[in-house]
Amino acid sequence: MSSVEKKRLRDRRAQQNLRSKRSQQMAVLEKEVAHCREHHDDQGIQRLLQVITGLRKQNEALRSRQEHLKLLVNSWDASPAEISANMHGSSDQRSPGFIAIPREIMNNSNSSSNPIQSTRNNTPRDGLSPSSLLVSGDSSHQQAPYTQTLAREPRTADTNLAWKQLPLHDDNFLNPQTISCAWFECPERIALCPDSPSSPLDLLYGTNTNYLADRIYKATQRRPIRDPERLAVGWLCYHLARWIVSPSPATYANVPAFLRPVPDQLQISHPMVLDNIPWPQVRVNLIRHWDMFCDMRDDLFGLFSCCVKVRWPWGESILERNSDNELCIKEKFFETFMSETGWGLTPEFMQRYPQLLAGVDLGAITCELVDKEFYQSEK
């Protein structure tokens, strides 16, 4: 083989290698572009920015409340003379977010009227709860000789901004294994989920295309519950989680009125899982006295998941086909679980945890299960 032929052969090999490398690089770039188009669209970026903004605001609020609590705790160890001097020296410099609370009210707080609180030791510190300290400022209170101050964030005057008021949670996101709601381990993935599941089957049987619906499905699989409760609980938890991660008027509108946070949820730090309870008064009772039940949470929620029921006839279908022949939630069933009166508790839970039902109309929430086939056979 002549030198010219050898040179041509080397050139061909070099050109082939160059074309091969170029095609490989093009394939890699095409994959990256496809990945970016799928996961980094404008809508996804906007949702992530909303999540970041919400987390920053929540962090600022938590830091502010932490500072106020430090001031309150430090005031416990101060002498009356120091407190009086501080009061007279800074009475004109108090910020509008503080209210004066007489020491007599704090030390003489009586909890005997509450069946749960009466089981505690009524020490000056143990008898206090954040909700009991939030009393309205009165001119007679401001003239008390010794006062303590507690920060209170001003309430939003415009009810249209209620969607901005998120519950105050104490879950540690630095350790995802300790988060009370397993589906909140990756809030950034929740932000990318649609506002509503594309199909009720995602909540009943899981899915590979909707992270939030699939995680809620896997969480409900741990409990022996019927399909009506699985779908109803999953639907409520899904929309509540979407609003918490991406607060907006649209996501807030998907949360039924009875599941929206009440003042105690906004003022008292608590685990996220308590927000999913369908009765506001039961949520308040658990939040105020969570320290009494946190050690038995597995037993409590295990029994609760078995005893909470949707008032739906036994064995009746919860799905129907729409005009496109797709399975969807039956309209009557949807109206049932989207109403507080559509939920009930069996007597087993009431007998085991009567303290949690303080202030609740037991007759309105009691639910007796009757086997439809057995009832018909008896007739």
XYZ file of C-alpha atoms in Angstrom:
379
model
C 0.000 0.000 0.000
C 1.457 3.307 -1.073
C 1.882 6.268 1.215
C -0.914 8.120 -0.571
C -3.376 5.293 0.070
C -2.304 5.101 3.699
C -2.930 8.822 4.085
C -6.385 8.494 2.536
C -7.195 5.626 4.901
C -6.105 7.689 7.910
C -8.199 10.619 6.708
C -11.272 8.413 6.316
C -10.856 7.022 9.834
C -10.387 10.507 11.249
C -13.514 11.722 9.475
C -15.487 8.713 10.718
C -14.344 9.330 14.294
C -15.237 13.001 13.974
C -18.708 12.197 12.650
C -19.216 9.606 15.402
C -18.244 12.064 18.141
C -20.432 14.739 16.613
C -23.450 12.423 16.458
C -22.899 11.350 20.072
C -22.690 14.960 21.213
C -25.836 15.792 19.267
C -27.675 12.894 20.926
C -26.600 14.077 24.383
C -27.660 17.645 23.640
C -31.019 16.498 22.298
C -31.640 14.531 25.504
C -30.742 17.548 27.622
C -33.033 19.805 25.609
C -35.888 17.302 25.912
C -35.306 17.041 29.670
C -35.294 20.829 30.056
C -38.480 21.179 28.040
C -40.178 18.538 30.161
C -39.047 19.627 33.621
C -38.094 23.292 33.294
C -40.992 24.917 31.521
C -42.131 28.427 32.410
C -45.054 27.173 34.478
C -42.816 24.892 36.530
C -40.343 27.703 37.172
C -43.137 29.996 38.301
C -44.394 27.351 40.710
C -40.915 26.847 42.136
C -40.564 30.591 42.588
C -43.883 30.605 44.430
C -42.640 27.815 46.692
C -39.422 29.707 47.422
C -41.318 32.915 48.168
C -43.735 31.095 50.457
C -40.929 29.348 52.343
C -39.079 32.628 52.801
C -42.164 34.325 54.209
C -42.819 31.383 56.505
C -39.203 31.469 57.663
C -39.447 35.181 58.433
C -42.672 34.655 60.371
C -41.147 31.801 62.372
C -38.057 33.855 63.188
C -40.226 36.748 64.326
C -42.336 34.512 66.554
C -39.213 32.891 67.954
C -37.869 36.281 69.018
C -41.182 37.168 70.641
C -41.228 33.866 72.526
C -37.667 34.480 73.734
C -38.753 37.824 75.134
C -41.682 36.156 76.859
C -39.537 33.391 78.389
C -36.890 35.867 79.542
C -39.570 37.929 81.246
C -40.491 34.946 83.445
C -37.105 35.103 85.172
C -37.105 38.871 85.585
C -37.888 40.412 88.974
C -41.048 42.513 89.452
C -38.913 45.642 89.809
C -37.198 44.987 86.473
C -40.495 44.276 84.755
C -42.017 47.450 86.204
C -38.989 49.489 85.141
C -39.087 48.028 81.653
C -42.791 48.687 81.433
C -42.512 52.351 82.446
C -39.360 52.847 80.417
C -40.668 51.402 77.172
C -44.437 51.781 77.435
C -44.413 54.425 74.730
C -42.129 52.434 72.451
C -44.152 49.273 72.049
C -44.777 48.234 68.519
C -48.374 47.800 67.347
C -47.846 44.036 67.137
C -47.588 43.662 70.918
C -50.419 43.523 73.413
C -50.209 43.910 77.171
C -51.189 40.903 79.269
C -51.607 41.250 83.056
C -49.627 38.815 85.151
C -52.763 38.064 87.179
C -54.516 36.723 84.100
C -51.559 34.546 83.153
C -51.003 33.084 86.607
C -54.677 32.569 87.411
C -55.658 30.892 84.156
C -58.187 28.213 85.069
C -58.557 25.151 82.872
C -61.053 23.182 84.948
C -63.768 23.777 82.373
C -61.777 21.856 79.772
C -61.881 18.069 80.300
C -58.494 17.646 78.638
C -56.675 20.508 80.313
C -57.901 19.477 83.771
C -55.724 16.372 83.624
C -52.548 18.456 83.535
C -50.575 19.930 86.406
C -51.741 23.519 86.705
C -48.353 25.105 87.206
C -47.935 28.724 86.094
C -46.112 27.646 82.942
C -47.949 24.441 82.114
C -51.293 26.163 82.443
C -50.514 28.514 79.596
C -51.263 27.971 75.963
C -50.641 30.356 73.078
C -54.361 30.684 72.431
C -55.061 31.601 76.064
C -52.503 34.397 75.922
C -54.025 36.088 72.899
C -56.457 38.297 74.782
C -57.688 41.612 73.500
C -55.881 44.680 74.762
C -57.952 46.669 77.257
C -57.247 49.987 78.947
C -57.668 48.461 82.413
C -55.155 45.768 81.538
C -52.595 48.316 80.447
C -52.766 49.962 83.880
C -51.838 46.725 85.669
C -48.672 47.029 87.788
C -46.861 44.113 86.173
C -47.393 43.149 82.570
C -45.879 40.854 80.009
C -46.078 41.269 76.267
C -46.742 38.715 73.590
C -46.399 39.381 69.889
C -49.470 38.966 67.800
C -49.416 39.395 64.069
C -52.159 41.677 62.786
C -54.983 39.838 61.106
C -55.663 40.416 57.463
C -58.597 42.761 57.143
C -59.495 41.676 53.633
C -61.113 38.247 53.653
C -60.071 37.844 50.029
C -56.487 37.404 51.266
C -57.322 34.394 53.450
C -55.458 32.182 50.990
C -52.200 33.725 52.233
C -52.719 32.610 55.847
C -50.948 29.252 56.078
C -51.030 26.959 59.135
C -48.089 27.114 61.531
C -46.257 23.781 61.359
C -43.401 22.377 63.434
C -42.326 19.547 61.107
C -38.568 19.313 60.628
C -37.934 19.398 56.879
C -34.206 18.888 57.459
C -35.083 15.301 58.379
C -37.728 14.122 55.879
C -38.234 10.858 57.763
C -39.817 12.738 60.675
C -42.356 14.724 58.624
C -45.842 13.803 59.816
C -47.248 13.748 56.241
C -45.079 11.504 54.082
C -46.051 13.234 50.841
C -44.433 16.496 52.023
C -40.945 14.998 51.857
C -40.451 16.649 48.443
C -42.503 19.879 48.357
C -40.738 20.937 45.171
C -42.301 17.948 43.406
C -45.727 18.782 44.814
C -45.404 22.227 43.244
C -45.087 20.594 39.824
C -48.258 18.531 40.235
C -51.557 19.694 38.707
C -54.072 21.476 40.909
C -56.348 18.405 40.780
C -55.695 14.743 39.926
C -56.404 13.902 36.302
C -58.335 10.807 37.378
C -59.763 9.455 40.656
C -57.956 6.207 39.855
C -54.681 7.972 40.706
C -55.809 8.180 44.342
C -57.406 4.735 44.414
C -54.662 2.706 42.727
C -51.607 4.950 42.439
C -49.910 6.490 39.417
C -46.494 7.106 37.893
C -47.373 10.525 36.475
C -48.546 12.401 39.590
C -46.144 12.396 42.544
C -48.566 13.810 45.103
C -51.467 11.505 44.226
C -49.192 8.469 44.282
C -47.657 9.336 47.666
C -51.087 9.891 49.202
C -52.235 6.557 47.767
C -49.235 4.759 49.277
C -49.871 6.427 52.645
C -53.521 5.341 52.698
C -52.481 1.811 51.748
C -51.067 1.447 55.253
C -54.571 1.640 56.715
C -57.458 -0.826 56.271
C -59.969 1.645 54.854
C -62.692 1.336 52.230
C -62.475 2.823 48.749
C -64.966 5.644 49.534
C -62.813 6.868 52.429
C -59.596 6.300 50.467
C -60.806 8.448 47.580
C -62.431 11.131 49.755
C -59.485 11.454 52.156
C -57.041 11.406 49.265
C -58.944 14.129 47.423
C -59.034 16.435 50.462
C -55.383 15.815 51.374
C -54.314 16.394 47.773
C -55.915 19.824 47.470
C -54.860 20.896 50.964
C -51.245 19.982 50.150
C -51.375 21.824 46.824
C -52.578 24.976 48.573
C -49.939 24.768 51.336
C -47.106 24.320 48.827
C -48.438 26.732 46.187
C -50.765 29.177 47.968
C -52.993 31.080 45.575
C -56.683 31.980 45.288
C -57.156 29.073 42.860
C -55.624 26.380 45.092
C -57.357 27.823 48.171
C -60.731 27.656 46.425
C -60.285 23.885 45.975
C -60.081 23.383 49.760
C -63.559 22.935 51.313
C -64.572 25.461 53.952
C -64.506 22.971 56.846
C -60.888 22.022 56.064
C -59.543 25.565 55.883
C -57.396 26.604 58.861
C -59.012 28.086 61.953
C -57.231 30.659 64.173
C -55.575 28.038 66.398
C -53.957 26.446 63.346
C -52.478 29.817 62.412
C -51.215 30.623 65.919
C -50.149 27.313 67.508
C -47.309 25.287 66.031
C -48.407 21.712 65.284
C -47.684 18.717 63.006
C -48.982 19.004 59.454
C -50.986 15.792 59.716
C -53.464 17.420 62.113
C -54.649 19.765 59.354
C -56.219 16.821 57.508
C -58.865 16.115 60.174
C -62.257 17.069 58.717
C -63.787 18.579 61.893
C -62.401 21.984 62.963
C -63.175 21.499 66.661
C -61.411 18.127 66.752
C -58.408 19.743 65.059
C -58.375 22.482 67.690
C -58.594 19.984 70.560
C -55.681 17.969 69.183
C -53.544 21.023 68.427
C -54.034 22.555 71.862
C -53.190 19.330 73.674
C -50.917 17.554 71.225
C -48.284 17.018 73.919
C -50.695 14.583 75.584
C -51.206 12.487 72.445
C -47.936 12.749 70.507
C -46.524 9.602 72.135
C -49.590 7.582 71.119
C -49.953 9.033 67.643
C -49.707 5.671 65.862
C -52.526 4.158 67.910
C -54.590 7.333 67.672
C -54.365 7.724 63.897
C -54.618 3.986 63.344
C -57.974 3.880 65.118
C -59.063 7.198 63.617
C -58.447 5.997 60.058
C -60.636 2.961 60.728
C -63.411 4.945 62.419
C -63.722 7.992 60.161
C -66.385 7.335 57.536
C -68.027 9.034 54.596
C -71.799 8.892 54.881
C -72.196 6.826 51.740
C -74.357 3.707 51.290
C -72.427 0.497 51.737
C -71.513 -1.135 48.433
C -72.779 1.713 46.239
C -70.484 2.827 43.431
C -68.453 5.999 43.896
C -67.426 6.341 40.225
C -69.318 6.907 37.009
C -68.448 7.456 33.361
C -68.616 10.884 31.791
C -69.527 11.805 28.222
C -66.023 10.788 27.079
C -66.464 7.341 28.661
C -63.837 8.174 31.302
C -64.225 7.193 34.936
C -64.865 10.156 37.217
C -66.177 10.747 40.734
C -69.929 10.397 41.027
C -71.385 13.851 41.527
C -73.482 12.912 44.553
C -70.513 11.256 46.239
C -68.380 14.335 45.545
C -70.996 16.594 47.141
C -71.131 14.272 50.150
C -67.455 14.259 51.108
C -66.989 17.939 50.224
C -69.433 18.790 53.024
C -68.652 18.518 56.741
C -71.991 16.811 57.343
C -70.925 14.089 54.925
C -68.341 12.793 57.423
C -68.903 10.751 60.552
C -67.113 8.896 63.347
C -67.982 5.467 64.678
C -68.553 5.109 68.451
C -65.327 3.111 68.923
C -63.165 6.208 68.534
C -65.456 8.310 70.711
C -65.252 5.779 73.528
C -61.457 5.534 73.283
C -60.695 9.274 73.030
C -63.638 11.208 74.524
C -61.333 14.130 75.402
C -60.845 14.992 71.740
C -64.569 15.499 71.243
C -64.954 18.329 73.752
C -67.207 20.970 72.244
C -68.311 18.685 69.394
C -71.933 17.801 68.679
C -71.654 14.033 69.096
C -75.069 13.389 67.643
C -74.121 15.190 64.448
C -70.907 13.265 63.785
C -71.811 9.808 65.114
C -71.900 7.290 62.290
C -73.287 3.774 62.722
C -72.290 1.336 59.982
C -74.938 -1.102 58.787
C -74.200 -3.856 56.306
C -76.625 -3.215 53.435
C -76.904 -6.867 52.375
C -77.354 -8.037 55.972
C -80.007 -5.379 56.551
C -81.931 -6.406 53.431
C -81.746 -10.101 54.323
C -83.093 -9.379 57.792
C -86.044 -7.520 56.288
